[in-house]
Amino acid sequence: MNTLMIAGFILFPFVLSGLSLLYKPLQRLLHFIALFCIYLAGITILLAVYQTNANGTTFTTQVHHILLDPLLVIPGAFLGIYVPFLIITYLLLPKRIKEK
């Protein structure tokens, strides 16, 4: 199962890059989802830190609770696929020659 997950993590950005180069609206959709995921992960961390401070507990004792929160894990997983997708996509795009 671990091998399948690692292979998917490596191959899925290449598949997304190919599809996004064929269908431009897909690329815009993936950018929008990534922006939403960044905000969702940030809000999740903000609320966890606020709750930790409000309870007067130590942040290090609550870190596993924060890391297991699905509102952080799911956006983080998407961003872990999105960043390689973004790099691959921009490496595959043809360079535009500047006209003088």
GROMACS .gro file of N, CA and C in nm:
model
  300
    1MET      N    1   0.082  -0.120   0.000
    1MET     CA    2   0.000   0.000   0.000
    1MET      C    3   0.087   0.126   0.000
    2ASN      N    4   0.196   0.122   0.077
    2ASN     CA    5   0.285   0.238   0.079
    2ASN      C    6   0.347   0.264  -0.058
    3THR      N    7   0.383   0.157  -0.128
    3THR     CA    8   0.441   0.171  -0.261
    3THR      C    9   0.341   0.233  -0.357
    4LEU      N   10   0.217   0.194  -0.347
    4LEU     CA   11   0.113   0.249  -0.432
    4LEU      C   12   0.092   0.399  -0.404
    5MET      N   13   0.096   0.436  -0.278
    5MET     CA   14   0.080   0.577  -0.242
    5MET      C   15   0.197   0.660  -0.292
    6ILE      N   16   0.318   0.609  -0.280
    6ILE     CA   17   0.436   0.681  -0.327
    6ILE      C   18   0.432   0.693  -0.479
    7ALA      N   19   0.396   0.586  -0.548
    7ALA     CA   20   0.387   0.590  -0.695
    7ALA      C   21   0.280   0.690  -0.739
    8GLY      N   22   0.168   0.692  -0.668
    8GLY     CA   23   0.063   0.789  -0.699
    8GLY      C   24   0.108   0.932  -0.677
    9PHE      N   25   0.183   0.953  -0.571
    9PHE     CA   26   0.234   1.088  -0.541
    9PHE      C   27   0.331   1.134  -0.650
   10ILE      N   28   0.406   1.041  -0.706
   10ILE     CA   29   0.501   1.077  -0.812
   10ILE      C   30   0.431   1.093  -0.946
   11LEU      N   31   0.338   1.004  -0.980
   11LEU     CA   32   0.276   1.005  -1.112
   11LEU      C   33   0.161   1.104  -1.126
   12PHE      N   34   0.086   1.125  -1.020
   12PHE     CA   35  -0.034   1.209  -1.029
   12PHE      C   36  -0.005   1.352  -1.074
   13PRO      N   37   0.103   1.419  -1.027
   13PRO     CA   38   0.131   1.552  -1.080
   13PRO      C   39   0.159   1.554  -1.230
   14PHE      N   40   0.222   1.448  -1.282
   14PHE     CA   41   0.248   1.442  -1.426
   14PHE      C   42   0.116   1.428  -1.504
   15VAL      N   43   0.025   1.346  -1.452
   15VAL     CA   44  -0.106   1.330  -1.516
   15VAL      C   45  -0.182   1.462  -1.514
   16LEU      N   46  -0.182   1.529  -1.398
   16LEU     CA   47  -0.251   1.658  -1.387
   16LEU      C   48  -0.189   1.761  -1.481
   17SER      N   49  -0.057   1.761  -1.493
   17SER     CA   50   0.010   1.857  -1.582
   17SER      C   51  -0.031   1.833  -1.727
   18GLY      N   52  -0.032   1.707  -1.768
   18GLY     CA   53  -0.073   1.676  -1.905
   18GLY      C   54  -0.216   1.716  -1.932
   19LEU      N   55  -0.305   1.686  -1.838
   19LEU     CA   56  -0.446   1.723  -1.856
   19LEU      C   57  -0.465   1.874  -1.856
   20SER      N   58  -0.391   1.944  -1.770
   20SER     CA   59  -0.409   2.089  -1.764
   20SER      C   60  -0.354   2.160  -1.887
   21LEU      N   61  -0.253   2.098  -1.951
   21LEU     CA   62  -0.203   2.158  -2.075
   21LEU      C   63  -0.299   2.134  -2.190
   22LEU      N   64  -0.377   2.026  -2.182
   22LEU     CA   65  -0.478   2.000  -2.285
   22LEU      C   66  -0.605   2.080  -2.262
   23TYR      N   67  -0.643   2.096  -2.137
   23TYR     CA   68  -0.766   2.166  -2.101
   23TYR      C   69  -0.733   2.281  -2.007
   24LYS      N   70  -0.724   2.402  -2.061
   24LYS     CA   71  -0.685   2.520  -1.983
   24LYS      C   72  -0.778   2.549  -1.865
   25PRO      N   73  -0.910   2.527  -1.876
   25PRO     CA   74  -0.996   2.553  -1.760
   25PRO      C   75  -0.961   2.465  -1.639
   26LEU      N   76  -0.907   2.347  -1.663
   26LEU     CA   77  -0.867   2.260  -1.552
   26LEU      C   78  -0.753   2.324  -1.472
   27GLN      N   79  -0.661   2.389  -1.541
   27GLN     CA   80  -0.550   2.454  -1.472
   27GLN      C   81  -0.601   2.566  -1.382
   28ARG      N   82  -0.694   2.643  -1.431
   28ARG     CA   83  -0.752   2.751  -1.350
   28ARG      C   84  -0.827   2.694  -1.230
   29LEU      N   85  -0.898   2.584  -1.249
   29LEU     CA   86  -0.970   2.518  -1.140
   29LEU      C   87  -0.873   2.468  -1.033
   30LEU      N   88  -0.763   2.407  -1.075
   30LEU     CA   89  -0.663   2.358  -0.979
   30LEU      C   90  -0.600   2.473  -0.901
   31HIS      N   91  -0.576   2.587  -0.967
   31HIS     CA   92  -0.524   2.705  -0.897
   31HIS      C   93  -0.623   2.753  -0.791
   32PHE      N   94  -0.750   2.754  -0.828
   32PHE     CA   95  -0.854   2.798  -0.733
   32PHE      C   96  -0.863   2.703  -0.614
   33ILE      N   97  -0.859   2.573  -0.639
   33ILE     CA   98  -0.864   2.475  -0.531
   33ILE      C   99  -0.742   2.490  -0.439
   34ALA      N  100  -0.625   2.514  -0.498
   34ALA     CA  101  -0.504   2.532  -0.417
   34ALA      C  102  -0.515   2.656  -0.328
   35LEU      N  103  -0.569   2.763  -0.382
   35LEU     CA  104  -0.588   2.884  -0.302
   35LEU      C  105  -0.684   2.857  -0.187
   36PHE      N  106  -0.792   2.785  -0.215
   36PHE     CA  107  -0.887   2.749  -0.111
   36PHE      C  108  -0.821   2.662  -0.004
   37CYS      N  109  -0.737   2.568  -0.046
   37CYS     CA  110  -0.668   2.479   0.048
   37CYS      C  111  -0.571   2.556   0.137
   38ILE      N  112  -0.503   2.654   0.081
   38ILE     CA  113  -0.411   2.735   0.162
   38ILE      C  114  -0.488   2.809   0.270
   39TYR      N  115  -0.600   2.870   0.233
   39TYR     CA  116  -0.682   2.940   0.332
   39TYR      C  117  -0.740   2.844   0.435
   40LEU      N  118  -0.786   2.728   0.391
   40LEU     CA  119  -0.844   2.632   0.484
   40LEU      C  120  -0.740   2.581   0.584
   41ALA      N  121  -0.620   2.550   0.537
   41ALA     CA  122  -0.514   2.505   0.627
   41ALA      C  123  -0.474   2.616   0.723
   42GLY      N  124  -0.465   2.738   0.674
   42GLY     CA  125  -0.431   2.851   0.761
   42GLY      C  126  -0.534   2.875   0.869
   43ILE      N  127  -0.661   2.869   0.831
   43ILE     CA  128  -0.768   2.889   0.929
   43ILE      C  129  -0.768   2.778   1.032
   44THR      N  130  -0.743   2.655   0.988
   44THR     CA  131  -0.737   2.541   1.081
   44THR      C  132  -0.626   2.559   1.183
   45ILE      N  133  -0.509   2.600   1.136
   45ILE     CA  134  -0.397   2.623   1.227
   45ILE      C  135  -0.427   2.740   1.321
   46LEU      N  136  -0.486   2.846   1.267
   46LEU     CA  137  -0.521   2.962   1.349
   46LEU      C  138  -0.617   2.923   1.461
   47LEU      N  139  -0.722   2.847   1.429
   47LEU     CA  140  -0.819   2.806   1.530
   47LEU      C  141  -0.756   2.712   1.633
   48ALA      N  142  -0.667   2.625   1.589
   48ALA     CA  143  -0.601   2.534   1.683
   48ALA      C  144  -0.510   2.610   1.779
   49VAL      N  145  -0.437   2.706   1.729
   49VAL     CA  146  -0.350   2.786   1.816
   49VAL      C  147  -0.435   2.871   1.911
   50TYR      N  148  -0.542   2.928   1.861
   50TYR     CA  149  -0.630   3.007   1.947
   50TYR      C  150  -0.689   2.922   2.059
   51GLN      N  151  -0.736   2.801   2.023
   51GLN     CA  152  -0.794   2.712   2.124
   51GLN      C  153  -0.688   2.671   2.226
   52THR      N  154  -0.566   2.648   2.182
   52THR     CA  155  -0.458   2.612   2.273
   52THR      C  156  -0.429   2.726   2.370
   53ASN      N  157  -0.424   2.847   2.318
   53ASN     CA  158  -0.399   2.963   2.404
   53ASN      C  159  -0.516   2.990   2.498
   54ALA      N  160  -0.639   2.971   2.451
   54ALA     CA  161  -0.756   2.995   2.535
   54ALA      C  162  -0.765   2.894   2.649
   55ASN      N  163  -0.722   2.770   2.623
   55ASN     CA  164  -0.725   2.667   2.726
   55ASN      C  165  -0.606   2.676   2.820
   56GLY      N  166  -0.505   2.752   2.783
   56GLY     CA  167  -0.386   2.765   2.866
   56GLY      C  168  -0.297   2.642   2.862
   57THR      N  169  -0.311   2.560   2.759
   57THR     CA  170  -0.228   2.440   2.748
   57THR      C  171  -0.103   2.472   2.668
   58THR      N  172  -0.011   2.380   2.671
   58THR     CA  173   0.112   2.396   2.595
   58THR      C  174   0.088   2.352   2.451
   59PHE      N  175   0.141   2.428   2.358
   59PHE     CA  176   0.119   2.398   2.216
   59PHE      C  177   0.177   2.262   2.179
   60THR      N  178   0.291   2.224   2.238
   60THR     CA  179   0.356   2.098   2.201
   60THR      C  180   0.274   1.976   2.241
   61THR      N  181   0.188   1.990   2.340
   61THR     CA  182   0.105   1.876   2.378
   61THR      C  183  -0.014   1.862   2.285
   62GLN      N  184  -0.049   1.965   2.213
   62GLN     CA  185  -0.164   1.964   2.124
   62GLN      C  186  -0.128   1.945   1.976
   63VAL      N  187   0.003   1.936   1.946
   63VAL     CA  188   0.044   1.936   1.806
   63VAL      C  189  -0.008   1.813   1.730
   64HIS      N  190  -0.017   1.699   1.794
   64HIS     CA  191  -0.067   1.580   1.724
   64HIS      C  192  -0.217   1.592   1.696
   65HIS      N  193  -0.287   1.656   1.783
   65HIS     CA  194  -0.430   1.680   1.759
   65HIS      C  195  -0.448   1.770   1.637
   66ILE      N  196  -0.362   1.868   1.623
   66ILE     CA  197  -0.371   1.960   1.509
   66ILE      C  198  -0.333   1.888   1.380
   67LEU      N  199  -0.226   1.809   1.385
   67LEU     CA  200  -0.179   1.742   1.264
   67LEU      C  201  -0.273   1.633   1.215
   68LEU      N  202  -0.358   1.580   1.301
   68LEU     CA  203  -0.453   1.477   1.261
   68LEU      C  204  -0.589   1.534   1.219
   69ASP      N  205  -0.604   1.664   1.226
   69ASP     CA  206  -0.730   1.727   1.188
   69ASP      C  207  -0.751   1.713   1.037
   70PRO      N  208  -0.863   1.656   0.995
   70PRO     CA  209  -0.887   1.639   0.851
   70PRO      C  210  -0.889   1.771   0.774
   71LEU      N  211  -0.924   1.880   0.840
   71LEU     CA  212  -0.924   2.009   0.772
   71LEU      C  213  -0.783   2.061   0.746
   72LEU      N  214  -0.684   1.996   0.803
   72LEU     CA  215  -0.545   2.027   0.773
   72LEU      C  216  -0.482   1.920   0.684
   73VAL      N  217  -0.518   1.795   0.706
   73VAL     CA  218  -0.458   1.684   0.632
   73VAL      C  219  -0.500   1.686   0.484
   74ILE      N  220  -0.627   1.706   0.458
   74ILE     CA  221  -0.677   1.701   0.319
   74ILE      C  222  -0.622   1.817   0.236
   75PRO      N  223  -0.630   1.943   0.283
   75PRO     CA  224  -0.568   2.050   0.204
   75PRO      C  225  -0.417   2.033   0.191
   76GLY      N  226  -0.352   1.983   0.296
   76GLY     CA  227  -0.208   1.960   0.288
   76GLY      C  228  -0.173   1.854   0.185
   77ALA      N  229  -0.255   1.750   0.176
   77ALA     CA  230  -0.232   1.646   0.076
   77ALA      C  231  -0.249   1.701  -0.065
   78PHE      N  232  -0.351   1.784  -0.085
   78PHE     CA  233  -0.370   1.844  -0.217
   78PHE      C  234  -0.254   1.935  -0.253
   79LEU      N  235  -0.209   2.015  -0.157
   79LEU     CA  236  -0.097   2.105  -0.184
   79LEU      C  237   0.032   2.028  -0.208
   80GLY      N  238   0.046   1.911  -0.147
   80GLY     CA  239   0.162   1.827  -0.171
   80GLY      C  240   0.165   1.772  -0.313
   81ILE      N  241   0.051   1.760  -0.376
   81ILE     CA  242   0.042   1.718  -0.516
   81ILE      C  243   0.048   1.842  -0.608
   82TYR      N  244  -0.010   1.952  -0.562
   82TYR     CA  245  -0.021   2.072  -0.645
   82TYR      C  246   0.114   2.137  -0.673
   83VAL      N  247   0.201   2.142  -0.574
   83VAL     CA  248   0.331   2.208  -0.595
   83VAL      C  249   0.414   2.138  -0.702
   84PRO      N  250   0.430   2.005  -0.697
   84PRO     CA  251   0.501   1.941  -0.809
   84PRO      C  252   0.429   1.958  -0.943
   85PHE      N  253   0.295   1.956  -0.941
   85PHE     CA  254   0.217   1.981  -1.063
   85PHE      C  255   0.252   2.117  -1.121
   86LEU      N  256   0.258   2.217  -1.035
   86LEU     CA  257   0.287   2.353  -1.080
   86LEU      C  258   0.426   2.362  -1.141
   87ILE      N  259   0.523   2.300  -1.076
   87ILE     CA  260   0.660   2.302  -1.128
   87ILE      C  261   0.667   2.230  -1.262
   88ILE      N  262   0.607   2.113  -1.271
   88ILE     CA  263   0.610   2.036  -1.395
   88ILE      C  264   0.540   2.112  -1.507
   89THR      N  265   0.426   2.172  -1.477
   89THR     CA  266   0.350   2.244  -1.579
   89THR      C  267   0.430   2.360  -1.636
   90TYR      N  268   0.496   2.436  -1.549
   90TYR     CA  269   0.571   2.550  -1.599
   90TYR      C  270   0.701   2.509  -1.665
   91LEU      N  271   0.752   2.391  -1.635
   91LEU     CA  272   0.868   2.342  -1.709
   91LEU      C  273   0.829   2.295  -1.848
   92LEU      N  274   0.706   2.246  -1.864
   92LEU     CA  275   0.661   2.195  -1.994
   92LEU      C  276   0.607   2.304  -2.087
   93LEU      N  277   0.573   2.421  -2.030
   93LEU     CA  278   0.521   2.528  -2.114
   93LEU      C  279   0.631   2.582  -2.204
   94PRO      N  280   0.598   2.610  -2.330
   94PRO     CA  281   0.701   2.665  -2.420
   94PRO      C  282   0.738   2.807  -2.376
   95LYS      N  283   0.864   2.839  -2.388
   95LYS     CA  284   0.912   2.974  -2.352
   95LYS      C  285   0.872   3.071  -2.462
   96ARG      N  286   0.824   3.186  -2.420
   96ARG     CA  287   0.788   3.290  -2.518
   96ARG      C  288   0.910   3.377  -2.546
   97ILE      N  289   0.934   3.401  -2.671
   97ILE     CA  290   1.046   3.485  -2.711
   97ILE      C  291   0.998   3.630  -2.712
   98LYS      N  292   1.071   3.713  -2.638
   98LYS     CA  293   1.034   3.854  -2.633
   98LYS      C  294   1.070   3.922  -2.764
   99GLU      N  295   0.974   3.998  -2.814
   99GLU     CA  296   1.000   4.074  -2.937
   99GLU      C  297   1.057   4.209  -2.900
  100LYS      N  298   1.157   4.252  -2.976
  100LYS     CA  299   1.221   4.382  -2.946
  100LYS      C  300   1.163   4.491  -3.030
   0.00000   0.00000   0.00000
